[in-house]
Amino acid sequence: LVACAAFLFANMGSSFLPDFDEGSVQVNVTLPPGSSLEASNQVSSTIDAKFRTLQVGPENPNGAIRYFVRRTGRAEMDEHASPVNAGEYILNMNQDVHLDREEIIARLLDELKQEVPGVAIEVEQPLAHLISHMVSGVYAQIAIKIYGDDLNQLQTLANQAKASIESVEGVTDPIVEPIQQTEELHIRLRSEDLAFYGVTRAFVARILQTALQGEVISQVLDGQRRFDLLVRLEEEYRTDYANLERLRIDLPDGRGQIELADLADVEVGMGPNAVYRENARRRIVIRCNTQGRDLSSAVNEIENRLNASLDLPAGYFVEFAGQFESQRRATRMILILSGVSILGMFVVLMVLMPSVRIVLQILNALPTAFIGGVLALVITGQDLTVASLVGFISLGGIAVRNGILLVTHYIHLIREEGADFSKSTILRGSLERLAPVLMTALTAGIALIPLVVGGKEPGREILYPVATVILGGLFTSTFCEFLIHPGLFWKFSGRDAAKIANRNELDEI
């Protein structure tokens, strides 16, 4: 049974956290880079109309959406500033209509793609959306980051990666981070002319910044209100880029004026609308979410496809981030701490009962509890998450405690009551400890039943896998405590226990 449980555990799907059901759904809408606010509003009006057909109302009492709000772009001072080509909806779902969360998300994705083709649509839970951003800086469960120096090469590689993983089952349509070549005004200063007129690049740059962007030089007081006094060119001259080279520049020390054309070449050029960097390296991101599939297997398939299809030039490399990265790191840390915990329990038990056989007899409760925890996850159809791993650690402590109660009572009967080491003594000790062990197991088990039964309700997503693992493990470990451990004690560790009991008795005399 332990071997079967280990096989199921190794082949179980895994995710960072359980799927959240917050009663709300977030829909991210991303237009091509450089799209105007008017274009975003036009697309959003189509999406608004689609959501209204799904909204609860007199003609549609069973609608899936109660109400929704939209935000297009974020201001520059916002900590998550974004351009007006990016918008997001928060949909409050009708809980009276018992629809599966995955079904709602799949339906919204399919219908919105038909309504607004060519626009990137992402559907996710608001909290999961924020968690993804906190752990990787990307609003998605899976983030494929390609690093390199040349932006054009990065875009080519990103499009190749997108085409390679589009057909992966259980993954939403991948979206490439929008980077697009846009028109720019290039002002190239000539070093010889700067030296001739005795001005620096910083001097010219400050004048251009004041003329085009403006500079706050003072404040205007109007009663209790304060207003910045901004100096810049008038609107008609500020947007007249064709004649910008005629801008007059005052030379230092009152040496007269010159035109910008005397110092620089002004021309229209092309450049990227955004350059993203991470760890001082240029990068581009392909992001996607899982849909009806565990995170670990989806990333493994994506990784295999990219290794087979993506030919990276020298100096370019791929890095996987998102919730998957956090899941790997957290799982590794929990497994290490679990090993340290087991080692610590072994040392403490050896101090209490200096016999390796007795200690192993007590720690045998761990694999028997492991069987029930894994089977509970399989029966309930859950993936392996950080929450369920925490449940296994908690379960180990409870199971070992019951083993200590049983073995210490065997020793008590031999030492305090003078019983012989025999099958009848083991049978008596087991029956006398039946009630205490069942009491401790039932107390924890009964308390966890509401969390397991109502685990699908919003707000219990983290507690559900923890409770499932502990309840399943308690069931098998309690049965094995009385069906297997007395026999193991008689066969392997009982004589060591009798020696310890007799030794303690002699020490007291």
JSON list of N, CA and C in Angstrom, two decimals, residues 88-120:
[
{"chain": "A", "resi": 88, "resn": "GLU", "atom": "N", "xyz": [-9.31, 46.10, -17.71]},
{"chain": "A", "resi": 88, "resn": "GLU", "atom": "CA", "xyz": [-9.68, 44.94, -16.91]},
{"chain": "A", "resi": 88, "resn": "GLU", "atom": "C", "xyz": [-11.11, 45.09, -16.40]},
{"chain": "A", "resi": 89, "resn": "TYR", "atom": "N", "xyz": [-11.80, 43.97, -16.34]},
{"chain": "A", "resi": 89, "resn": "TYR", "atom": "CA", "xyz": [-13.16, 43.89, -15.81]},
{"chain": "A", "resi": 89, "resn": "TYR", "atom": "C", "xyz": [-13.14, 43.05, -14.53]},
{"chain": "A", "resi": 90, "resn": "ILE", "atom": "N", "xyz": [-13.97, 43.41, -13.57]},
{"chain": "A", "resi": 90, "resn": "ILE", "atom": "CA", "xyz": [-14.24, 42.58, -12.41]},
{"chain": "A", "resi": 90, "resn": "ILE", "atom": "C", "xyz": [-15.72, 42.21, -12.47]},
{"chain": "A", "resi": 91, "resn": "LEU", "atom": "N", "xyz": [-15.99, 40.91, -12.61]},
{"chain": "A", "resi": 91, "resn": "LEU", "atom": "CA", "xyz": [-17.36, 40.42, -12.71]},
{"chain": "A", "resi": 91, "resn": "LEU", "atom": "C", "xyz": [-17.76, 39.79, -11.38]},
{"chain": "A", "resi": 92, "resn": "ASN", "atom": "N", "xyz": [-18.87, 40.24, -10.81]},
{"chain": "A", "resi": 92, "resn": "ASN", "atom": "CA", "xyz": [-19.41, 39.60, -9.61]},
{"chain": "A", "resi": 92, "resn": "ASN", "atom": "C", "xyz": [-20.41, 38.56, -10.06]},
{"chain": "A", "resi": 93, "resn": "MET", "atom": "N", "xyz": [-20.11, 37.28, -9.76]},
{"chain": "A", "resi": 93, "resn": "MET", "atom": "CA", "xyz": [-20.90, 36.18, -10.29]},
{"chain": "A", "resi": 93, "resn": "MET", "atom": "C", "xyz": [-22.12, 35.89, -9.41]},
{"chain": "A", "resi": 94, "resn": "ASN", "atom": "N", "xyz": [-23.16, 35.41, -10.04]},
{"chain": "A", "resi": 94, "resn": "ASN", "atom": "CA", "xyz": [-24.40, 35.06, -9.35]},
{"chain": "A", "resi": 94, "resn": "ASN", "atom": "C", "xyz": [-24.24, 33.70, -8.68]},
{"chain": "A", "resi": 95, "resn": "GLN", "atom": "N", "xyz": [-24.14, 33.70, -7.35]},
{"chain": "A", "resi": 95, "resn": "GLN", "atom": "CA", "xyz": [-23.91, 32.46, -6.62]},
{"chain": "A", "resi": 95, "resn": "GLN", "atom": "C", "xyz": [-25.14, 31.55, -6.59]},
{"chain": "A", "resi": 96, "resn": "ASP", "atom": "N", "xyz": [-26.31, 32.12, -6.89]},
{"chain": "A", "resi": 96, "resn": "ASP", "atom": "CA", "xyz": [-27.53, 31.29, -6.89]},
{"chain": "A", "resi": 96, "resn": "ASP", "atom": "C", "xyz": [-27.58, 30.35, -8.08]},
{"chain": "A", "resi": 97, "resn": "VAL", "atom": "N", "xyz": [-26.82, 30.67, -9.12]},
{"chain": "A", "resi": 97, "resn": "VAL", "atom": "CA", "xyz": [-26.72, 29.80, -10.29]},
{"chain": "A", "resi": 97, "resn": "VAL", "atom": "C", "xyz": [-25.49, 28.92, -10.08]},
{"chain": "A", "resi": 98, "resn": "HIS", "atom": "N", "xyz": [-25.70, 27.68, -9.82]},
{"chain": "A", "resi": 98, "resn": "HIS", "atom": "CA", "xyz": [-24.61, 26.78, -9.45]},
{"chain": "A", "resi": 98, "resn": "HIS", "atom": "C", "xyz": [-23.87, 26.31, -10.72]},
{"chain": "A", "resi": 99, "resn": "LEU", "atom": "N", "xyz": [-22.94, 27.17, -11.14]},
{"chain": "A", "resi": 99, "resn": "LEU", "atom": "CA", "xyz": [-22.13, 26.84, -12.31]},
{"chain": "A", "resi": 99, "resn": "LEU", "atom": "C", "xyz": [-20.70, 26.61, -11.86]},
{"chain": "A", "resi": 100, "resn": "ASP", "atom": "N", "xyz": [-20.01, 25.66, -12.48]},
{"chain": "A", "resi": 100, "resn": "ASP", "atom": "CA", "xyz": [-18.63, 25.38, -12.14]},
{"chain": "A", "resi": 100, "resn": "ASP", "atom": "C", "xyz": [-17.75, 26.54, -12.59]},
{"chain": "A", "resi": 101, "resn": "ARG", "atom": "N", "xyz": [-16.76, 26.88, -11.75]},
{"chain": "A", "resi": 101, "resn": "ARG", "atom": "CA", "xyz": [-15.88, 28.00, -12.05]},
{"chain": "A", "resi": 101, "resn": "ARG", "atom": "C", "xyz": [-15.16, 27.82, -13.37]},
{"chain": "A", "resi": 102, "resn": "GLU", "atom": "N", "xyz": [-14.64, 26.61, -13.62]},
{"chain": "A", "resi": 102, "resn": "GLU", "atom": "CA", "xyz": [-13.93, 26.36, -14.87]},
{"chain": "A", "resi": 102, "resn": "GLU", "atom": "C", "xyz": [-14.86, 26.49, -16.08]},
{"chain": "A", "resi": 103, "resn": "GLU", "atom": "N", "xyz": [-16.12, 26.08, -15.92]},
{"chain": "A", "resi": 103, "resn": "GLU", "atom": "CA", "xyz": [-17.07, 26.21, -17.01]},
{"chain": "A", "resi": 103, "resn": "GLU", "atom": "C", "xyz": [-17.34, 27.68, -17.33]},
{"chain": "A", "resi": 104, "resn": "ILE", "atom": "N", "xyz": [-17.47, 28.50, -16.28]},
{"chain": "A", "resi": 104, "resn": "ILE", "atom": "CA", "xyz": [-17.72, 29.93, -16.50]},
{"chain": "A", "resi": 104, "resn": "ILE", "atom": "C", "xyz": [-16.55, 30.57, -17.23]},
{"chain": "A", "resi": 105, "resn": "ILE", "atom": "N", "xyz": [-15.32, 30.27, -16.79]},
{"chain": "A", "resi": 105, "resn": "ILE", "atom": "CA", "xyz": [-14.14, 30.87, -17.41]},
{"chain": "A", "resi": 105, "resn": "ILE", "atom": "C", "xyz": [-13.99, 30.42, -18.86]},
{"chain": "A", "resi": 106, "resn": "ALA", "atom": "N", "xyz": [-14.20, 29.13, -19.12]},
{"chain": "A", "resi": 106, "resn": "ALA", "atom": "CA", "xyz": [-14.10, 28.62, -20.50]},
{"chain": "A", "resi": 106, "resn": "ALA", "atom": "C", "xyz": [-15.16, 29.26, -21.39]},
{"chain": "A", "resi": 107, "resn": "ARG", "atom": "N", "xyz": [-16.36, 29.43, -20.86]},
{"chain": "A", "resi": 107, "resn": "ARG", "atom": "CA", "xyz": [-17.44, 30.03, -21.66]},
{"chain": "A", "resi": 107, "resn": "ARG", "atom": "C", "xyz": [-17.14, 31.49, -21.97]},
{"chain": "A", "resi": 108, "resn": "LEU", "atom": "N", "xyz": [-16.65, 32.24, -20.98]},
{"chain": "A", "resi": 108, "resn": "LEU", "atom": "CA", "xyz": [-16.32, 33.65, -21.22]},
{"chain": "A", "resi": 108, "resn": "LEU", "atom": "C", "xyz": [-15.21, 33.78, -22.25]},
{"chain": "A", "resi": 109, "resn": "LEU", "atom": "N", "xyz": [-14.18, 32.94, -22.16]},
{"chain": "A", "resi": 109, "resn": "LEU", "atom": "CA", "xyz": [-13.08, 33.01, -23.11]},
{"chain": "A", "resi": 109, "resn": "LEU", "atom": "C", "xyz": [-13.56, 32.75, -24.54]},
{"chain": "A", "resi": 110, "resn": "ASP", "atom": "N", "xyz": [-14.35, 31.72, -24.73]},
{"chain": "A", "resi": 110, "resn": "ASP", "atom": "CA", "xyz": [-14.82, 31.37, -26.07]},
{"chain": "A", "resi": 110, "resn": "ASP", "atom": "C", "xyz": [-15.69, 32.48, -26.65]},
{"chain": "A", "resi": 111, "resn": "GLU", "atom": "N", "xyz": [-16.63, 33.00, -25.86]},
{"chain": "A", "resi": 111, "resn": "GLU", "atom": "CA", "xyz": [-17.57, 34.00, -26.38]},
{"chain": "A", "resi": 111, "resn": "GLU", "atom": "C", "xyz": [-16.88, 35.33, -26.64]},
{"chain": "A", "resi": 112, "resn": "LEU", "atom": "N", "xyz": [-15.96, 35.74, -25.78]},
{"chain": "A", "resi": 112, "resn": "LEU", "atom": "CA", "xyz": [-15.29, 37.02, -25.98]},
{"chain": "A", "resi": 112, "resn": "LEU", "atom": "C", "xyz": [-14.35, 36.98, -27.18]},
{"chain": "A", "resi": 113, "resn": "LYS", "atom": "N", "xyz": [-13.71, 35.83, -27.42]},
{"chain": "A", "resi": 113, "resn": "LYS", "atom": "CA", "xyz": [-12.84, 35.73, -28.59]},
{"chain": "A", "resi": 113, "resn": "LYS", "atom": "C", "xyz": [-13.63, 35.86, -29.88]},
{"chain": "A", "resi": 114, "resn": "GLN", "atom": "N", "xyz": [-14.86, 35.41, -29.89]},
{"chain": "A", "resi": 114, "resn": "GLN", "atom": "CA", "xyz": [-15.70, 35.55, -31.08]},
{"chain": "A", "resi": 114, "resn": "GLN", "atom": "C", "xyz": [-16.19, 36.99, -31.24]},
{"chain": "A", "resi": 115, "resn": "GLU", "atom": "N", "xyz": [-16.43, 37.66, -30.11]},
{"chain": "A", "resi": 115, "resn": "GLU", "atom": "CA", "xyz": [-16.96, 39.03, -30.17]},
{"chain": "A", "resi": 115, "resn": "GLU", "atom": "C", "xyz": [-15.89, 40.03, -30.58]},
{"chain": "A", "resi": 116, "resn": "VAL", "atom": "N", "xyz": [-14.67, 39.87, -30.06]},
{"chain": "A", "resi": 116, "resn": "VAL", "atom": "CA", "xyz": [-13.59, 40.85, -30.33]},
{"chain": "A", "resi": 116, "resn": "VAL", "atom": "C", "xyz": [-12.35, 40.11, -30.82]},
{"chain": "A", "resi": 117, "resn": "PRO", "atom": "N", "xyz": [-12.33, 39.66, -32.05]},
{"chain": "A", "resi": 117, "resn": "PRO", "atom": "CA", "xyz": [-11.15, 38.96, -32.57]},
{"chain": "A", "resi": 117, "resn": "PRO", "atom": "C", "xyz": [-9.96, 39.92, -32.67]},
{"chain": "A", "resi": 118, "resn": "GLY", "atom": "N", "xyz": [-8.77, 39.38, -32.47]},
{"chain": "A", "resi": 118, "resn": "GLY", "atom": "CA", "xyz": [-7.57, 40.19, -32.56]},
{"chain": "A", "resi": 118, "resn": "GLY", "atom": "C", "xyz": [-7.20, 40.90, -31.27]},
{"chain": "A", "resi": 119, "resn": "VAL", "atom": "N", "xyz": [-8.02, 40.74, -30.25]},
{"chain": "A", "resi": 119, "resn": "VAL", "atom": "CA", "xyz": [-7.76, 41.36, -28.95]},
{"chain": "A", "resi": 119, "resn": "VAL", "atom": "C", "xyz": [-7.42, 40.25, -27.96]},
{"chain": "A", "resi": 120, "resn": "ALA", "atom": "N", "xyz": [-6.35, 40.45, -27.19]},
{"chain": "A", "resi": 120, "resn": "ALA", "atom": "CA", "xyz": [-5.92, 39.44, -26.21]},
{"chain": "A", "resi": 120, "resn": "ALA", "atom": "C", "xyz": [-6.87, 39.46, -25.02]}
]
